mmCIF file of C-alpha atoms in Angstrom:
data_model
loop_
_atom_site.group_PDB
_atom_site.id
_atom_site.type_symbol
_atom_site.label_atom_id
_atom_site.label_comp_id
_atom_site.label_asym_id
_atom_site.label_seq_id
_atom_site.Cartn_x
_atom_site.Cartn_y
_atom_site.Cartn_z
ATOM 1 C CA MET A 28 172.240 114.693 117.620
ATOM 2 C CA LYS A 29 169.445 117.201 116.009
ATOM 3 C CA PHE A 30 169.456 119.481 119.621
ATOM 4 C CA GLU A 31 173.551 119.500 119.079
ATOM 5 C CA CYS A 32 173.346 120.579 115.746
ATOM 6 C CA PHE A 33 170.957 123.203 116.691
ATOM 7 C CA PHE A 34 172.913 124.970 118.879
ATOM 8 C CA LEU A 35 176.248 124.478 117.010
ATOM 9 C CA LEU A 36 173.837 126.217 113.835
ATOM 10 C CA VAL A 37 173.452 129.387 116.945
ATOM 11 C CA PHE A 38 177.060 129.361 117.844
ATOM 12 C CA SER A 39 178.042 129.799 114.444
ATOM 13 C CA PHE A 40 175.565 132.398 113.806
ATOM 14 C CA SER A 41 176.591 134.249 116.654
ATOM 15 C CA ILE A 42 179.866 134.882 115.229
ATOM 16 C CA PHE A 43 178.081 135.266 111.865
ATOM 17 C CA CYS A 44 176.173 138.485 113.434
ATOM 18 C CA PHE A 45 179.348 140.055 115.515
ATOM 19 C CA SER A 46 181.313 140.041 111.829
ATOM 20 C CA GLN A 47 178.221 141.104 108.877
ATOM 21 C CA SER A 48 176.535 143.815 108.015
ATOM 22 C CA VAL A 49 172.409 144.548 108.848
ATOM 23 C CA ASP A 50 171.715 143.743 105.466
ATOM 24 C CA GLU A 51 173.215 140.250 105.419
ATOM 25 C CA ASN A 52 171.852 139.353 108.487
ATOM 26 C CA ASN A 53 168.471 140.302 107.556
ATOM 27 C CA THR A 54 169.567 137.663 104.462
ATOM 28 C CA PHE A 55 169.639 134.678 107.586
ATOM 29 C CA TYR A 56 166.960 136.573 108.976
ATOM 30 C CA GLN A 57 164.968 135.654 105.613
ATOM 31 C CA GLU A 58 166.481 132.105 105.093
ATOM 32 C CA ALA A 59 165.350 131.607 108.713
ATOM 33 C CA ILE A 60 161.433 131.701 107.450
ATOM 34 C CA GLN A 61 162.194 129.294 104.406
ATOM 35 C CA GLN A 62 163.095 126.632 107.196
ATOM 36 C CA ILE A 63 159.497 126.431 108.135
ATOM 37 C CA ARG A 64 158.984 124.031 105.647
ATOM 38 C CA LYS A 65 161.677 122.060 106.332
ATOM 39 C CA ASP A 66 162.168 121.588 110.361
ATOM 40 C CA ASN A 67 159.310 124.055 112.105
ATOM 41 C CA GLY A 68 160.668 123.206 115.238
ATOM 42 C CA LYS A 69 164.368 124.371 114.301
ATOM 43 C CA SER A 70 162.938 127.458 111.986
ATOM 44 C CA ILE A 71 161.223 128.326 115.730
ATOM 45 C CA LYS A 72 164.333 128.055 117.873
ATOM 46 C CA ILE A 73 166.451 130.143 115.621
ATOM 47 C CA TYR A 74 163.356 132.627 115.504
ATOM 48 C CA GLU A 75 163.713 132.613 119.555
ATOM 49 C CA TYR A 76 167.151 133.272 119.200
ATOM 50 C CA LEU A 77 167.060 136.082 116.927
ATOM 51 C CA ILE A 78 164.677 137.995 119.077
ATOM 52 C CA ASN A 79 166.693 137.436 122.052
ATOM 53 C CA ASN A 80 169.810 139.002 120.229
ATOM 54 C CA ALA A 81 168.297 141.764 118.260
ATOM 55 C CA LYS A 82 169.964 144.637 117.825
ATOM 56 C CA ASN A 83 166.990 147.249 118.469
ATOM 57 C CA PRO A 84 163.223 147.081 119.479
ATOM 58 C CA GLU A 85 162.898 147.634 115.133
ATOM 59 C CA GLN A 86 164.354 144.161 114.875
ATOM 60 C CA LYS A 87 163.184 142.475 117.582
ATOM 61 C CA ILE A 88 159.295 143.293 116.844
ATOM 62 C CA ASN A 89 159.934 142.171 113.024
ATOM 63 C CA TYR A 90 161.144 138.867 114.076
ATOM 64 C CA GLU A 91 158.125 138.554 116.775
ATOM 65 C CA LEU A 92 155.553 139.374 113.763
ATOM 66 C CA ASP A 93 157.038 136.588 111.613
ATOM 67 C CA LEU A 94 157.005 134.162 114.501
ATOM 68 C CA ILE A 95 153.193 134.849 114.809
ATOM 69 C CA LYS A 96 153.008 133.633 110.993
ATOM 70 C CA ILE A 97 154.727 130.545 112.070
ATOM 71 C CA LYS A 98 152.915 129.882 114.876
ATOM 72 C CA VAL A 99 149.694 130.022 113.018
ATOM 73 C CA PHE A 100 151.245 127.559 110.699
ATOM 74 C CA VAL A 101 152.499 124.751 112.911
ATOM 75 C CA SER A 102 148.607 125.097 114.609
ATOM 76 C CA LYS A 103 149.700 127.057 117.655
ATOM 77 C CA ASP A 104 147.169 129.652 117.476
ATOM 78 C CA ILE A 105 147.284 130.262 120.987
ATOM 79 C CA GLU A 106 150.669 131.333 121.306
ATOM 80 C CA ALA A 107 150.449 133.264 118.474
ATOM 81 C CA LEU A 108 147.707 135.395 119.808
ATOM 82 C CA ASP A 109 149.791 136.071 123.156
ATOM 83 C CA ILE A 110 152.700 136.927 121.103
ATOM 84 C CA TYR A 111 150.651 139.600 119.344
ATOM 85 C CA PHE A 112 148.800 140.961 122.609
ATOM 86 C CA GLY A 113 152.871 140.191 124.279
ATOM 87 C CA ILE A 114 154.191 143.361 122.075
ATOM 88 C CA GLN A 115 151.556 145.653 121.682
ATOM 89 C CA SER A 116 152.528 148.289 124.213
ATOM 90 C CA GLU A 117 156.290 147.676 122.790
ATOM 91 C CA VAL A 118 154.650 148.451 119.352
ATOM 92 C CA GLU A 119 152.499 151.370 120.467
ATOM 93 C CA GLU A 120 155.601 153.163 122.063
ATOM 94 C CA LEU A 121 157.521 152.987 118.883
ATOM 95 C CA ASP A 122 157.808 155.838 116.511
ATOM 96 C CA ASN A 123 158.023 153.831 113.600
ATOM 97 C CA THR A 124 154.575 154.079 111.353
ATOM 98 C CA GLU A 125 155.841 150.877 109.289
ATOM 99 C CA ILE A 126 156.223 148.306 112.084
ATOM 100 C CA LYS A 127 152.982 149.777 113.478
ATOM 101 C CA ASP A 128 151.138 149.268 110.025
ATOM 102 C CA LYS A 129 152.907 146.214 110.115
ATOM 103 C CA TYR A 130 151.458 144.592 113.034
ATOM 104 C CA TYR A 131 148.066 146.245 112.774
ATOM 105 C CA ILE A 132 147.960 143.925 108.984
ATOM 106 C CA ILE A 133 148.925 140.977 111.001
ATOM 107 C CA GLY A 134 146.716 141.521 113.499
ATOM 108 C CA SER A 135 143.525 142.082 111.058
ATOM 109 C CA ASP A 136 144.466 138.833 108.890
ATOM 110 C CA LEU A 137 145.264 136.696 112.370
ATOM 111 C CA ALA A 138 141.932 137.984 113.996
ATOM 112 C CA SER A 139 139.653 137.471 110.284
ATOM 113 C CA TYR A 140 141.764 133.652 110.097
ATOM 114 C CA LEU A 141 140.230 133.450 113.812
ATOM 115 C CA GLY A 142 136.284 134.502 112.260
ATOM 116 C CA PHE A 143 136.431 138.086 114.380
ATOM 117 C CA LYS A 144 135.558 140.048 110.941
ATOM 118 C CA ASP A 145 134.604 143.042 112.857
ATOM 119 C CA TYR A 146 137.837 142.976 114.719
ATOM 120 C CA SER A 147 139.616 142.753 111.874
ATOM 121 C CA GLU A 148 138.319 145.589 109.705
ATOM 122 C CA LYS A 149 138.805 147.620 113.577
ATOM 123 C CA LEU A 150 142.435 146.836 113.297
ATOM 124 C CA TYR A 151 142.864 147.173 109.246
ATOM 125 C CA LYS A 152 141.526 150.650 109.547
ATOM 126 C CA LYS A 153 144.354 151.716 111.858
ATOM 127 C CA VAL A 154 146.957 151.365 109.222
ATOM 128 C CA LYS A 155 147.890 154.060 107.810
ATOM 129 C CA SER A 156 149.632 152.949 104.404
ATOM 130 C CA LYS A 157 148.471 153.537 100.763
ATOM 131 C CA ASP A 158 151.169 151.635 98.922
ATOM 132 C CA GLU A 159 149.120 148.254 98.183
ATOM 133 C CA LYS A 160 152.195 146.630 96.774
ATOM 134 C CA TRP A 161 153.896 147.027 100.467
ATOM 135 C CA LEU A 162 150.586 146.131 102.075
ATOM 136 C CA ASN A 163 150.246 142.768 100.227
ATOM 137 C CA SER A 164 154.220 141.930 100.842
ATOM 138 C CA ILE A 165 152.703 141.844 104.447
ATOM 139 C CA HIS A 166 149.575 139.550 104.640
ATOM 140 C CA HIS A 167 150.645 136.468 105.827
ATOM 141 C CA LYS A 168 147.826 134.217 103.796
ATOM 142 C CA PHE A 169 145.937 133.809 107.183
ATOM 143 C CA LEU A 170 142.676 133.981 104.729
ATOM 144 C CA ASP A 171 144.062 131.330 102.255
ATOM 145 C CA LEU A 172 144.997 128.930 105.191
ATOM 146 C CA ARG A 173 141.691 129.408 106.458
ATOM 147 C CA LYS A 174 140.664 128.292 103.274
ATOM 148 C CA ASP A 175 142.838 125.321 103.023
ATOM 149 C CA LEU A 176 141.538 124.178 106.197
ATOM 150 C CA SER A 177 138.116 123.982 105.437
ATOM 151 C CA VAL A 178 137.173 120.859 104.391
ATOM 152 C CA TYR A 179 134.773 121.202 101.717
ATOM 153 C CA SER A 180 136.459 124.410 99.812
ATOM 154 C CA ASN A 181 138.226 123.680 96.875
ATOM 155 C CA THR A 182 141.498 122.438 96.822
ATOM 156 C CA LYS A 183 144.125 123.654 95.357
ATOM 157 C CA ASN A 184 147.315 122.510 93.564
ATOM 158 C CA GLN A 185 145.576 119.594 92.975
ATOM 159 C CA ILE A 186 147.030 116.008 92.453
ATOM 160 C CA GLN A 187 146.950 114.931 89.047
ATOM 161 C CA SER A 188 148.689 111.453 88.543
ATOM 162 C CA GLU A 189 149.328 108.466 90.753
ATOM 163 C CA LEU A 190 152.889 109.778 91.061
ATOM 164 C CA ASN A 191 152.515 113.118 92.300
ATOM 165 C CA ALA A 192 149.791 111.083 95.104
ATOM 166 C CA ASN A 193 152.379 108.971 96.170
ATOM 167 C CA VAL A 194 155.106 112.025 96.288
ATOM 168 C CA VAL A 195 151.966 113.854 98.770
ATOM 169 C CA ILE A 196 151.734 110.215 100.225
ATOM 170 C CA ASP A 197 155.594 110.280 101.326
ATOM 171 C CA SER A 198 155.185 114.130 102.463
ATOM 172 C CA LEU A 199 152.288 112.940 104.450
ATOM 173 C CA ASN A 200 153.926 110.269 106.133
ATOM 174 C CA LYS A 201 157.026 112.647 107.276
ATOM 175 C CA THR A 202 155.351 115.591 108.433
ATOM 176 C CA THR A 203 154.362 116.306 112.150
ATOM 177 C CA ASN A 204 153.018 119.153 111.337
ATOM 178 C CA ASP A 205 148.885 118.758 111.475
ATOM 179 C CA VAL A 206 148.033 121.999 109.277
ATOM 180 C CA GLU A 207 150.244 120.374 106.460
ATOM 181 C CA ARG A 208 149.071 116.620 106.992
ATOM 182 C CA PHE A 209 145.478 118.381 107.290
ATOM 183 C CA ILE A 210 146.365 120.178 103.193
ATOM 184 C CA PHE A 211 147.840 116.807 102.234
ATOM 185 C CA LEU A 212 144.750 114.197 103.408
ATOM 186 C CA LYS A 213 142.073 116.863 101.469
ATOM 187 C CA ARG A 214 144.412 116.933 98.426
ATOM 188 C CA LEU A 215 144.325 113.154 98.516
ATOM 189 C CA LYS A 216 140.712 112.354 99.326
ATOM 190 C CA THR A 217 139.785 114.899 96.688
ATOM 191 C CA TYR A 218 142.100 112.722 94.040
ATOM 192 C CA TYR A 219 141.045 109.014 95.007
ATOM 193 C CA LEU A 220 137.353 110.281 94.889
ATOM 194 C CA THR A 221 137.927 111.731 91.182
ATOM 195 C CA THR A 222 139.829 108.511 90.156
ATOM 196 C CA ASN A 223 136.991 106.165 91.630
ATOM 197 C CA SER A 224 139.711 104.640 94.343
ATOM 198 C CA LEU A 225 136.947 104.303 97.069
ATOM 199 C CA GLU A 226 138.767 102.394 99.436
ATOM 200 C CA LYS A 227 141.447 104.975 99.393
ATOM 201 C CA PHE A 228 138.790 107.851 99.629
ATOM 202 C CA ALA A 229 136.865 105.991 102.284
ATOM 203 C CA ASP A 230 140.656 106.006 104.611
ATOM 204 C CA TYR A 231 142.039 109.770 103.739
ATOM 205 C CA ASN A 232 138.439 110.893 104.363
ATOM 206 C CA SER A 233 138.214 109.032 108.017
ATOM 207 C CA GLN A 234 141.491 110.748 108.630
ATOM 208 C CA LEU A 235 140.641 113.950 107.522
ATOM 209 C CA THR A 236 138.062 114.133 109.612
ATOM 210 C CA SER A 237 139.458 112.943 112.554
ATOM 211 C CA LEU A 238 142.065 115.578 112.369
ATOM 212 C CA ASN A 239 139.484 118.090 111.439
ATOM 213 C CA GLU A 240 137.221 117.736 114.500
ATOM 214 C CA ARG A 241 140.579 118.101 116.905
ATOM 215 C CA LEU A 242 141.755 121.356 114.953
ATOM 216 C CA ASN A 243 138.270 122.574 115.556
ATOM 217 C CA VAL A 244 138.605 122.314 119.017
ATOM 218 C CA GLU A 245 142.262 123.948 119.131
ATOM 219 C CA LYS A 246 140.033 126.951 117.232
ATOM 220 C CA ARG A 247 137.455 126.739 119.668
ATOM 221 C CA SER A 248 140.160 127.392 122.015
ATOM 222 C CA ALA A 249 141.942 129.568 120.257
ATOM 223 C CA ARG A 250 138.612 132.104 119.708
ATOM 224 C CA ASN A 251 138.030 131.881 123.536
ATOM 225 C CA HIS A 252 141.704 133.535 124.269
ATOM 226 C CA LEU A 253 141.105 135.589 121.879
ATOM 227 C CA VAL A 254 137.647 136.846 123.480
ATOM 228 C CA ASN A 255 139.303 136.702 127.096
ATOM 229 C CA LYS A 256 142.351 138.945 125.658
ATOM 230 C CA LEU A 257 139.940 141.596 124.647
ATOM 231 C CA LEU A 258 138.073 141.599 127.730
ATOM 232 C CA GLU A 259 141.637 142.339 129.484
ATOM 233 C CA GLN A 260 142.063 145.107 127.170
ATOM 234 C CA ASN A 261 138.839 146.487 127.848
ATOM 235 C CA LYS A 262 139.721 146.223 131.709
ATOM 236 C CA LEU A 263 143.267 147.636 131.360
ATOM 237 C CA ARG A 264 142.241 150.531 129.078
ATOM 238 C CA ILE A 265 139.317 151.601 131.772
ATOM 239 C CA ASP A 266 141.861 150.980 134.633
ATOM 240 C CA LYS A 267 144.082 153.606 133.167
ATOM 241 C CA GLU A 268 140.940 156.084 132.653
ATOM 242 C CA ASP A 269 139.795 156.151 135.417
ATOM 243 C CA LYS A 270 140.999 155.420 139.207
ATOM 244 C CA ASN A 271 137.619 155.966 140.900
ATOM 245 C CA ILE A 272 136.458 152.311 141.374
ATOM 246 C CA GLN A 273 132.569 153.654 141.822
ATOM 247 C CA THR A 274 133.085 154.787 138.108
ATOM 248 C CA LEU A 275 135.298 152.286 137.042
ATOM 249 C CA SER A 276 132.735 149.592 138.137
ATOM 250 C CA ILE A 277 129.902 151.855 135.897
ATOM 251 C CA ILE A 278 132.060 152.379 132.680
ATOM 252 C CA PHE A 279 133.478 148.418 133.110
ATOM 253 C CA SER A 280 129.636 147.158 133.222
ATOM 254 C CA VAL A 281 128.716 148.898 130.660
ATOM 255 C CA ILE A 282 131.370 148.062 127.943
ATOM 256 C CA LEU A 283 131.033 144.369 129.251
ATOM 257 C CA LEU A 284 127.515 144.503 128.724
ATOM 258 C CA GLY A 285 127.779 146.081 125.487
ATOM 259 C CA PHE A 286 130.653 143.200 124.196
ATOM 260 C CA ILE A 287 128.215 140.624 125.654
ATOM 261 C CA VAL A 288 125.565 141.959 123.210
ATOM 262 C CA CYS A 289 127.945 142.268 120.467
ATOM 263 C CA LEU A 290 129.211 138.494 120.867
ATOM 264 C CA ILE A 291 125.525 137.612 120.857
ATOM 265 C CA PHE A 292 125.135 139.620 117.322
ATOM 266 C CA TYR A 293 128.148 138.265 116.012
ATOM 267 C CA LYS A 294 126.801 134.571 116.764
ATOM 268 C CA LYS A 295 124.026 134.811 114.589
ATOM 269 C CA LYS A 296 126.561 135.468 111.772
ATOM 270 C CA VAL A 297 129.366 133.147 112.357
ATOM 271 C CA ASN A 298 128.246 129.581 113.135
ATOM 272 C CA THR A 299 131.308 128.665 115.235
ATOM 273 C CA ILE A 300 130.696 130.561 118.202
ATOM 274 C CA LYS A 301 127.284 129.051 118.468
ATOM 275 C CA THR A 302 129.195 125.896 120.074
ATOM 276 C CA ASN A 303 130.497 127.849 122.968
ATOM 277 C CA LEU A 304 126.575 128.017 124.030
ATOM 278 C CA ILE A 305 126.478 124.182 124.364
ATOM 279 C CA SER A 306 127.575 122.312 127.180
ATOM 280 C CA ASP A 307 130.419 119.229 126.706
ATOM 281 C CA LYS A 308 127.804 116.829 127.965
ATOM 282 C CA VAL A 309 125.208 118.135 125.858
ATOM 283 C CA GLU A 310 127.322 118.481 122.616
ATOM 284 C CA ASN A 311 128.532 114.778 123.762
ATOM 285 C CA GLU A 312 124.899 113.538 123.551
ATOM 286 C CA ILE A 313 123.792 114.527 120.683
ATOM 287 C CA LEU A 314 127.121 113.256 118.585
ATOM 288 C CA ILE A 315 126.227 110.367 119.977
ATOM 289 C CA LYS A 316 122.798 109.904 118.821
ATOM 290 C CA LEU A 317 124.098 111.649 115.512
ATOM 291 C CA GLU A 318 125.799 108.330 115.313
ATOM 292 C CA THR A 319 123.263 106.087 116.154
ATOM 293 C CA PHE A 320 120.564 108.073 113.579
ATOM 294 C CA GLU A 321 123.974 107.498 110.893
ATOM 295 C CA LYS A 322 124.155 103.816 111.633
ATOM 296 C CA ASN A 323 120.038 102.897 111.406
ATOM 297 C CA LYS A 324 120.133 105.102 108.098
ATOM 298 C CA GLY A 325 117.644 107.286 109.351
ATOM 299 C CA PHE A 326 118.769 109.419 106.224
ATOM 300 C CA LEU A 327 116.911 107.589 104.006
ATOM 301 C CA ASN A 328 113.687 108.973 104.961
ATOM 302 C CA GLN A 329 112.240 111.170 102.083
ATOM 303 C CA ASN A 330 110.332 113.571 104.827
ATOM 304 C CA ILE A 331 113.427 114.110 107.046
ATOM 305 C CA THR A 332 113.579 117.762 108.513
ATOM 306 C CA ILE A 333 115.649 119.503 110.692
ATOM 307 C CA THR A 334 112.577 120.044 113.048
ATOM 308 C CA THR A 335 111.740 115.860 112.807
ATOM 309 C CA LEU A 336 115.689 115.345 113.415
ATOM 310 C CA ALA A 337 115.732 117.290 116.330
ATOM 311 C CA LYS A 338 112.655 115.661 117.691
ATOM 312 C CA GLU A 339 113.965 112.537 117.583
ATOM 313 C CA LEU A 340 117.404 113.116 119.207
ATOM 314 C CA ASP A 341 115.387 114.914 121.911
ATOM 315 C CA THR A 342 116.896 118.122 121.482
ATOM 316 C CA ASN A 343 116.234 121.492 119.911
ATOM 317 C CA VAL A 344 116.808 122.559 116.270
ATOM 318 C CA LYS A 345 119.084 125.316 117.761
ATOM 319 C CA TYR A 346 121.667 123.191 119.161
ATOM 320 C CA LEU A 347 121.475 120.862 116.262
ATOM 321 C CA SER A 348 122.096 123.378 113.836
ATOM 322 C CA SER A 349 125.086 124.535 115.534
ATOM 323 C CA ILE A 350 126.629 120.697 116.390
ATOM 324 C CA LEU A 351 126.151 120.392 112.555
ATOM 325 C CA ASN A 352 127.706 123.560 111.498
ATOM 326 C CA ASN A 353 130.521 123.546 113.752
ATOM 327 C CA VAL A 354 131.217 120.234 114.270
ATOM 328 C CA LYS A 355 130.333 118.313 111.188
ATOM 329 C CA GLN A 356 131.206 121.320 109.511
ATOM 330 C CA LYS A 357 127.884 121.166 107.276
ATOM 331 C CA SER A 358 124.534 122.693 106.978
ATOM 332 C CA PHE A 359 121.590 120.081 107.608
ATOM 333 C CA ASN A 360 120.778 119.679 103.793
ATOM 334 C CA ASN A 361 124.622 118.946 103.157
ATOM 335 C CA TYR A 362 125.195 116.477 105.860
ATOM 336 C CA ILE A 363 121.514 114.415 104.995
ATOM 337 C CA ASN A 364 122.177 114.615 101.409
ATOM 338 C CA GLU A 365 126.164 113.309 101.890
ATOM 339 C CA LEU A 366 125.207 110.605 104.000
ATOM 340 C CA ARG A 367 122.468 109.669 101.325
ATOM 341 C CA ILE A 368 125.196 109.699 98.202
ATOM 342 C CA GLU A 369 127.900 108.075 100.631
ATOM 343 C CA TYR A 370 125.313 105.131 101.344
ATOM 344 C CA ILE A 371 124.215 104.923 97.338
ATOM 345 C CA ILE A 372 128.466 104.507 96.624
ATOM 346 C CA LYS A 373 128.789 101.761 98.808
ATOM 347 C CA CYS A 374 125.663 99.886 97.686
ATOM 348 C CA LEU A 375 127.219 100.448 93.942
ATOM 349 C CA LYS A 376 130.147 99.233 95.311
ATOM 350 C CA GLU A 377 128.875 96.053 97.164
ATOM 351 C CA ASP A 378 126.238 95.257 95.123
ATOM 352 C CA LYS A 379 126.650 94.771 91.161
ATOM 353 C CA LYS A 380 122.681 94.823 90.822
ATOM 354 C CA PHE A 381 122.333 98.110 91.889
ATOM 355 C CA ARG A 382 123.912 99.197 88.927
ATOM 356 C CA LEU A 383 121.443 97.775 86.625
ATOM 357 C CA TYR A 384 118.575 100.283 88.385
ATOM 358 C CA LYS A 385 117.418 103.320 87.029
ATOM 359 C CA VAL A 386 118.614 106.419 88.000
ATOM 360 C CA SER A 387 115.740 107.120 89.489
ATOM 361 C CA HIS A 388 114.809 103.992 91.782
ATOM 362 C CA LEU A 389 118.542 104.881 92.868
ATOM 363 C CA ALA A 390 117.561 108.234 93.995
ATOM 364 C CA THR A 391 114.088 106.881 95.851
ATOM 365 C CA LEU A 392 116.827 104.131 97.404
ATOM 366 C CA SER A 393 118.818 106.787 99.055
ATOM 367 C CA GLY A 394 116.111 108.686 100.235
ATOM 368 C CA PHE A 395 116.037 111.782 97.490
ATOM 369 C CA ALA A 396 112.777 113.117 96.511
ATOM 370 C CA SER A 397 113.459 113.596 92.710
ATOM 371 C CA GLN A 398 115.916 112.023 90.624
ATOM 372 C CA SER A 399 116.756 116.158 89.606
ATOM 373 C CA SER A 400 118.142 116.818 93.093
ATOM 374 C CA PHE A 401 119.903 113.103 93.197
ATOM 375 C CA THR A 402 121.694 113.657 90.191
ATOM 376 C CA THR A 403 122.691 117.179 91.291
ATOM 377 C CA PHE A 404 123.765 116.369 94.890
ATOM 378 C CA PHE A 405 125.893 113.821 93.063
ATOM 379 C CA LYS A 406 127.705 115.150 90.276
ATOM 380 C CA LEU A 407 128.511 117.907 93.624
ATOM 381 C CA VAL A 408 129.929 115.061 95.770
ATOM 382 C CA THR A 409 131.972 112.771 93.178
ATOM 383 C CA GLY A 410 132.288 115.476 90.582
ATOM 384 C CA THR A 411 130.503 113.643 87.880
ATOM 385 C CA THR A 412 126.780 112.171 87.128
ATOM 386 C CA PRO A 413 125.622 108.610 88.374
ATOM 387 C CA SER A 414 125.287 106.950 84.921
ATOM 388 C CA VAL A 415 129.308 108.104 84.267
ATOM 389 C CA PHE A 416 130.183 106.984 87.955
ATOM 390 C CA ILE A 417 128.600 103.938 87.531
ATOM 391 C CA LYS A 418 130.321 103.041 83.964
ATOM 392 C CA LYS A 419 133.723 103.809 85.192
ATOM 393 C CA MET A 420 133.525 101.715 87.944
ATOM 394 C CA THR A 421 132.227 99.087 85.799
ATOM 395 C CA GLU A 422 135.214 99.451 83.321
ATOM 396 C CA ASN A 423 137.397 99.393 86.144
ATOM 397 C CA GLU A 424 136.358 96.207 87.256
ATOM 398 C CA ASP A 425 136.675 94.760 83.999
#
């Protein structure tokens, strides 16, 4: 039924195009953008139709640039990259500064969203317009989306009530878009943590962790895809500049070597690139050992350090740090301290005698070296102090 409705829509639109002005056609184009939150698949098909039936090259490229934004929104980053690089030659051949600026802005935002700051800045330097209002209207808020997809960033549009939470849960159950699911799950996790609904918090936190791991795999694939595209560009540029095989070989080797050096340097700045240096087999082995470490509550050891843990897991600090940063998306200290807080919260929930202990004793039981560090991190995770948390938990049960 959806399939038939879509083609009825396309047929109606084809008649509409022949009888309406360009301005009216643009109105339909803007409406297609808004469809993304109602029906991702329909919006994409409408855009594909618009691209195939564009009145001129400028209109076609404008549709394709907006389709890039939609592809990112539905977590199809690789497809977005393919469209971006696929229209590069068409954009460069156009004598249209505005479209070229739009192309470079979206490319810069996309590169920054994927974590390639240097390449992002390189693209943005090509933008000629100085009209800040127009420039801001072109930005797709890729950076905002990147923040939304970070597990530990602050949640925008926080849920304020149970009624609001039920609306979000209904939206979560209806959407098939992983990006929207991620944002909904993060909002629900935050809400139920602040309301001390620990069972619901644990449920949505578990779902969020699972989805986060899958999106991280997709994001790493997209980053690798971008690297491959840049390498292809370098090769094409070299082929165009010099037909001589010997000269081509020398130039390409120098550029490739320089690119590899840049990647190594960039790796030190962006932790996500480090994962590519570890084989899947080694990564899985370390993750399994980390799971055993967590089950055995090794994090309760006050003297544990990243060095001692790496030795215990039979790996090195570099690999362990990379996996914690990229897979767990946490620093070593945050990883250990969050496990400790989750542990003590579970104890407080399951055994009321823990609620009678002094905060200093709870700090010691959870592996913290001092009460102050325990209180600080407890408040960072739960949003309140241990004493207030215990008081609210007791009152809710009464």
